[in-house]
């Protein structure tokens, strides 16, 4: 190759690779793309809804987790259809879909075809955390929406509440998140509820689960009486500090250090040698929790994102733009969980 050809080749290489480098998440992605202020629009709608429903924060924080862990943060969780992610057992109690639709409808009117459903989930979650006494963190935007949504992928990627700390760390590692991120993100259990079916085995095991505070166990038995068949409809707070329900703070870590964790995995991180030190630190320092939880949510929001020319900007968060083209990719697969402790 002579010098001129070599130079031309080099320039072409730079040009080819430029869109890939440029196409990444960044703060304020929509500033020059829409005439309206997209982040303010999302914030206003979330504020109105949050005033009426203080449980919204739990719904959205969980929605972001369940979206990002399956096919990346690409709003695949929102897709409607037979055997899509939202039909999978672990997503059965995921809430908040109407809010995302409401935001999307307004944004489509004011800035059509530009704002992804995946970004709306992340922005709305950030805002509801801030309105629930958490600290506001800056989010990056520029995600694109995916078209693959399979129930089997949700089952294979979402951990079961009885998972061990070691296996859970492996699950998070597979998403590019480390054990510290895992402990910080499990702080999401400072809000919201779990239904009896997700913790009642801890109440009636033989011998009794000694890692649960006895008075808490007695209280929970009233909510989830022993049944010979079927499951209980009852629910209990994930953060057992009753003064802190739906408030984003570090009291979850304080509770689990007093053996008052509801889910098995929540309780396990309190004293496992891999996580105990960080749990202790966070339980003693609310300010540190605020800052680090926000940073961990930003990191969660970057998992497996589609950017640049990948994916699409859906017009309706519930449907891909061209169902015929996408139908072959939403066909359920037979993927099975490979890590012990994952939901069957
Ligand atoms: C090992 C990881 C995790 C497991 C096994 C797990 C499991 C669960 C389970 C079983 C529930 C109760 C669902 C129900 O009964 O309806 C729940 C609720 C919840 N989870 Fe997780 N979770 C994990 C990680 C996370 C993460 C990383 C976040 C957020 C960053 C999160 C946020 C939430 C929230 C906010 C709720 C309450 C939802 C509501 O009240 O609507 N979880 N989780």
Coordinates of N, CA and C in Angstrom, one line a residue, residues 15-149:
X15 N -13.9 7.6 9.2 CA -15.3 7.9 8.9 C -16.3 6.8 9.2
X16 N -15.8 5.6 8.9 CA -16.7 4.4 9.1 C -17.0 4.3 10.6
X17 N -15.9 4.4 11.4 CA -16.1 4.2 12.8 C -16.6 5.4 13.6
X18 N -16.7 6.6 12.9 CA -17.2 7.8 13.6 C -18.6 7.6 14.2
X19 N -19.6 7.2 13.4 CA -21.0 7.1 13.9 C -21.0 6.2 15.2
X20 N -20.2 5.1 15.2 CA -20.3 4.2 16.3 C -19.8 5.0 17.6
X21 N -18.7 5.8 17.4 CA -18.2 6.5 18.6 C -19.1 7.6 19.1
X22 N -19.7 8.2 18.1 CA -20.6 9.4 18.3 C -21.9 8.9 19.0
X23 N -22.4 7.7 18.5 CA -23.7 7.2 19.0 C -23.5 6.6 20.4
X24 N -23.7 7.5 21.3 CA -23.7 6.9 22.7 C -24.6 7.8 23.6
X25 N -24.9 7.2 24.7 CA -25.7 8.0 25.6 C -25.0 9.3 26.1
X26 N -25.8 10.3 26.3 CA -25.2 11.5 26.8 C -26.2 12.4 27.5
X27 N -25.8 13.3 28.4 CA -26.7 14.2 29.1 C -27.3 15.1 28.1
X28 N -28.6 15.4 28.2 CA -29.2 16.4 27.4 C -29.3 16.1 25.9
X29 N -29.5 14.8 25.6 CA -29.5 14.3 24.2 C -30.6 15.1 23.4
X30 N -31.8 15.4 24.1 CA -32.9 15.9 23.3 C -32.9 17.5 23.2
X31 N -31.9 18.1 23.8 CA -31.8 19.6 23.8 C -32.0 20.2 22.4
X32 N -31.2 19.7 21.5 CA -31.3 20.2 20.1 C -32.2 19.5 19.2
X33 N -32.8 18.4 19.7 CA -33.6 17.5 18.8 C -35.1 17.9 18.9
X34 N -35.6 18.4 20.0 CA -37.0 18.8 20.1 C -37.0 20.3 20.4
X35 N -38.1 20.9 20.0 CA -38.3 22.4 20.3 C -38.7 22.5 21.7
X36 N -39.5 21.5 22.2 CA -39.9 21.6 23.6 C -38.8 21.1 24.6
X37 N -38.9 21.4 25.8 CA -38.0 20.8 26.8 C -38.5 19.4 27.2
X38 N -37.9 18.4 26.7 CA -38.4 17.0 26.9 C -38.3 16.6 28.4
X39 N -37.2 16.9 29.0 CA -37.0 16.5 30.4 C -38.0 17.2 31.3
X40 N -38.3 18.5 31.0 CA -39.3 19.2 31.8 C -40.7 18.7 31.6
X41 N -41.0 18.3 30.4 CA -42.3 17.7 30.1 C -42.5 16.4 30.9
X42 N -41.5 15.5 30.9 CA -41.6 14.3 31.6 C -41.8 14.6 33.1
X43 N -41.0 15.5 33.6 CA -41.0 15.8 35.0 C -42.4 16.4 35.5
X44 N -43.0 17.2 34.6 CA -44.3 17.7 35.0 C -45.3 16.6 35.1
X45 N -45.3 15.7 34.1 CA -46.4 14.7 34.2 C -46.1 13.7 35.4
X46 N -44.9 13.4 35.6 CA -44.5 12.5 36.7 C -44.9 13.2 38.0
X47 N -44.7 14.5 38.1 CA -45.0 15.2 39.4 C -46.5 15.1 39.6
X48 N -47.3 15.4 38.6 CA -48.8 15.3 38.8 C -49.2 14.0 39.2
X49 N -48.7 12.9 38.6 CA -49.1 11.6 39.0 C -48.6 11.2 40.4
X50 N -47.4 11.6 40.7 CA -46.8 11.3 41.9 C -47.5 11.9 43.1
X51 N -48.1 13.1 42.9 CA -48.9 13.7 43.9 C -50.1 12.9 44.3
X52 N -50.7 12.2 43.3 CA -51.9 11.4 43.5 C -51.5 10.0 44.0
X53 N -50.4 9.5 43.6 CA -50.0 8.1 43.9 C -48.6 8.0 44.4
X54 N -48.4 7.9 45.7 CA -47.0 7.9 46.3 C -46.3 6.5 46.0
X55 N -47.1 5.5 45.5 CA -46.5 4.2 45.2 C -45.9 4.2 43.8
X56 N -46.0 5.3 43.1 CA -45.5 5.3 41.7 C -44.0 5.0 41.7
X57 N -43.3 5.6 42.7 CA -41.9 5.5 42.7 C -41.4 4.0 42.6
X58 N -42.1 3.2 43.5 CA -41.8 1.7 43.5 C -42.1 1.1 42.1
X59 N -43.2 1.5 41.6 CA -43.5 0.9 40.3 C -42.5 1.2 39.2
X60 N -42.0 2.4 39.2 CA -41.1 2.8 38.1 C -39.6 2.3 38.3
X61 N -39.2 2.4 39.6 CA -37.8 1.9 39.9 C -37.8 0.4 39.5
X62 N -38.8 -0.4 39.8 CA -38.8 -1.8 39.5 C -38.9 -1.9 37.9
X63 N -39.7 -1.1 37.3 CA -39.9 -1.2 35.9 C -38.5 -1.0 35.2
X64 N -37.7 0.0 35.6 CA -36.4 0.2 35.0 C -35.5 -1.0 35.2
X65 N -35.5 -1.6 36.4 CA -34.7 -2.8 36.6 C -35.1 -3.9 35.7
X66 N -36.4 -4.2 35.6 CA -36.9 -5.3 34.8 C -36.8 -5.1 33.3
X67 N -36.8 -3.8 32.9 CA -36.6 -3.5 31.5 C -35.1 -3.7 31.2
X68 N -34.2 -3.1 32.0 CA -32.8 -3.1 31.7 C -32.2 -4.5 31.7
X69 N -32.7 -5.4 32.6 CA -32.1 -6.7 32.7 C -32.5 -7.7 31.6
X70 N -33.4 -7.3 30.8 CA -33.8 -8.2 29.8 C -33.7 -7.5 28.4
X71 N -32.8 -7.9 27.6 CA -32.6 -7.3 26.3 C -32.0 -5.8 26.4
X72 N -31.5 -5.5 27.6 CA -31.0 -4.1 27.8 C -32.1 -3.1 28.0
X73 N -31.7 -1.9 28.3 CA -32.8 -0.8 28.6 C -33.3 -0.3 27.2
X74 N -34.3 -1.1 26.7 CA -34.8 -0.8 25.3 C -36.3 -0.8 25.3
X75 N -37.0 -0.7 26.5 CA -38.4 -0.7 26.6 C -39.1 -2.0 26.0
X76 N -38.3 -3.1 25.9 CA -38.9 -4.3 25.5 C -39.9 -4.8 26.4
X77 N -39.9 -4.4 27.7 CA -40.8 -4.8 28.7 C -42.2 -4.2 28.4
X78 N -42.3 -3.1 27.6 CA -43.6 -2.4 27.4 C -44.4 -3.1 26.2
X79 N -43.7 -3.9 25.5 CA -44.4 -4.5 24.3 C -45.5 -5.4 24.6
X80 N -46.6 -5.2 23.9 CA -47.8 -6.1 24.2 C -47.8 -7.2 23.2
X81 N -48.3 -8.3 23.6 CA -48.4 -9.5 22.7 C -48.3 -10.8 23.4
X82 N -48.6 -11.9 22.7 CA -48.5 -13.2 23.3 C -47.0 -13.5 23.6
X83 N -46.8 -13.9 24.8 CA -45.4 -14.3 25.2 C -44.4 -13.2 25.2
X84 N -44.8 -12.0 25.3 CA -43.8 -10.9 25.4 C -43.3 -10.9 26.9
X85 N -42.3 -10.1 27.2 CA -41.7 -10.0 28.5 C -42.8 -9.8 29.6
X86 N -43.7 -8.8 29.3 CA -44.6 -8.4 30.3 C -45.6 -9.6 30.7
X87 N -45.7 -10.6 29.9 CA -46.6 -11.7 30.3 C -45.8 -12.7 31.2
X88 N -44.5 -12.6 31.4 CA -43.8 -13.5 32.2 C -44.1 -13.4 33.7
X89 N -44.1 -14.5 34.4 CA -44.4 -14.5 35.8 C -43.7 -13.4 36.6
X90 N -42.4 -13.2 36.5 CA -41.7 -12.2 37.4 C -42.2 -10.8 37.0
X91 N -42.8 -10.6 35.9 CA -43.3 -9.3 35.5 C -44.8 -9.1 35.8
X92 N -45.4 -10.1 36.4 CA -46.8 -10.1 36.6 C -47.3 -8.9 37.4
X93 N -46.5 -8.5 38.4 CA -46.9 -7.3 39.2 C -46.2 -6.0 38.9
X94 N -45.5 -6.0 37.8 CA -44.9 -4.7 37.3 C -46.0 -3.7 37.0
X95 N -45.9 -2.5 37.5 CA -46.9 -1.5 37.2 C -46.3 -0.2 36.6
X96 N -47.2 0.7 36.2 CA -46.7 2.0 35.8 C -46.8 2.2 34.3
X97 N -47.3 1.2 33.6 CA -47.3 1.3 32.1 C -48.1 2.5 31.6
X98 N -49.2 2.8 32.3 CA -50.1 3.9 31.8 C -49.4 5.2 31.8
X99 N -48.5 5.4 32.9 CA -47.8 6.7 33.0 C -46.9 6.8 31.8
X100 N -46.2 5.8 31.4 CA -45.2 5.8 30.3 C -46.0 6.2 29.0
X101 N -47.2 5.6 28.9 CA -48.0 5.9 27.7 C -48.5 7.3 27.7
X102 N -48.8 7.8 28.9 CA -49.3 9.2 29.0 C -48.2 10.2 28.5
X103 N -47.0 9.9 29.0 CA -45.8 10.8 28.7 C -45.6 10.7 27.2
X104 N -45.6 9.4 26.7 CA -45.3 9.2 25.3 C -46.3 10.0 24.4
X105 N -47.6 9.9 24.7 CA -48.6 10.5 23.9 C -48.3 12.0 23.8
X106 N -48.0 12.7 24.9 CA -47.8 14.1 24.9 C -46.5 14.4 24.1
X107 N -45.5 13.6 24.3 CA -44.2 13.9 23.5 C -44.4 13.6 22.0
X108 N -45.2 12.7 21.7 CA -45.4 12.4 20.2 C -46.1 13.6 19.6
X109 N -47.0 14.2 20.4 CA -47.7 15.4 19.8 C -46.8 16.6 19.6
X110 N -45.8 16.7 20.6 CA -45.0 17.9 20.5 C -43.7 17.8 19.9
X111 N -43.2 16.5 19.8 CA -41.9 16.2 19.1 C -41.9 14.8 18.6
X112 N -42.7 14.6 17.5 CA -43.0 13.3 17.0 C -41.7 12.5 16.6
X113 N -41.7 11.2 16.8 CA -40.7 10.3 16.3 C -39.3 10.5 16.8
X114 N -39.2 11.2 17.9 CA -37.8 11.5 18.4 C -37.5 10.9 19.8
X115 N -38.5 10.8 20.7 CA -38.1 10.4 22.1 C -38.5 9.0 22.3
X116 N -37.5 8.2 22.7 CA -37.7 6.7 22.8 C -38.4 6.4 24.1
X117 N -39.2 5.3 24.0 CA -39.9 4.8 25.2 C -38.8 4.4 26.3
X118 N -37.7 3.9 25.8 CA -36.6 3.5 26.7 C -36.1 4.7 27.6
X119 N -35.9 5.8 26.9 CA -35.5 7.0 27.6 C -36.6 7.5 28.6
X120 N -37.9 7.4 28.1 CA -39.0 7.9 29.0 C -39.0 7.1 30.3
X121 N -38.7 5.8 30.3 CA -38.7 5.0 31.5 C -37.6 5.5 32.4
X122 N -36.4 5.8 31.9 CA -35.3 6.2 32.7 C -35.5 7.6 33.3
X123 N -36.0 8.5 32.4 CA -36.3 9.9 32.9 C -37.4 9.9 34.0
X124 N -38.4 9.2 33.7 CA -39.6 9.2 34.6 C -39.2 8.6 36.0
X125 N -38.4 7.5 35.9 CA -37.9 6.9 37.1 C -37.1 7.9 38.0
X126 N -36.2 8.5 37.3 CA -35.3 9.5 38.0 C -36.2 10.6 38.7
X127 N -37.2 11.0 38.0 CA -38.1 12.1 38.5 C -38.9 11.6 39.7
X128 N -39.4 10.4 39.6 CA -40.2 10.0 40.7 C -39.4 9.7 42.0
X129 N -38.1 9.3 41.8 CA -37.2 9.1 42.9 C -37.0 10.5 43.6
X130 N -36.8 11.5 42.7 CA -36.5 12.8 43.3 C -37.8 13.3 44.1
X131 N -39.0 13.0 43.6 CA -40.2 13.5 44.2 C -40.5 12.6 45.5
X132 N -39.8 11.6 45.7 CA -40.0 10.7 46.8 C -38.9 10.8 47.9
X133 N -38.4 12.0 48.0 CA -37.4 12.4 48.9 C -36.0 11.8 48.6
X134 N -35.9 11.2 47.5 CA -34.5 10.8 47.1 C -33.8 12.0 46.5
X135 N -32.6 11.8 46.0 CA -31.9 12.9 45.4 C -32.0 12.8 43.9
X136 N -32.1 14.0 43.3 CA -32.2 14.0 41.8 C -30.8 13.7 41.2
X137 N -30.7 12.8 40.3 CA -29.5 12.5 39.6 C -29.7 12.8 38.1
X138 N -28.6 13.2 37.4 CA -28.7 13.5 36.0 C -28.7 12.2 35.2
X139 N -29.6 12.1 34.3 CA -29.6 10.8 33.5 C -29.1 11.1 32.1
X140 N -28.5 10.1 31.5 CA -28.1 10.2 30.1 C -29.2 9.7 29.2
X141 N -29.3 10.2 28.0 CA -30.4 9.8 27.1 C -29.8 9.5 25.7
X142 N -30.7 9.1 24.8 CA -30.2 8.7 23.5 C -30.4 7.2 23.2
X143 N -31.2 6.6 24.2 CA -31.5 5.1 23.9 C -32.5 5.0 22.8
X144 N -32.5 3.8 22.1 CA -33.5 3.5 21.1 C -34.2 2.3 21.6
X145 N -35.4 2.1 21.0 CA -36.3 1.1 21.4 C -36.0 -0.2 20.7
X146 N -36.2 -1.3 21.4 CA -35.9 -2.6 20.8 C -37.2 -3.3 20.2
X147 N -37.0 -4.4 19.5 CA -38.2 -5.0 19.0 C -38.3 -6.5 19.4
X148 N -37.3 -6.9 20.2 CA -37.4 -8.3 20.7 C -37.9 -8.3 22.1
X149 N -39.0 -9.1 22.3 CA -39.5 -9.2 23.7 C -40.1 -10.6 23.9

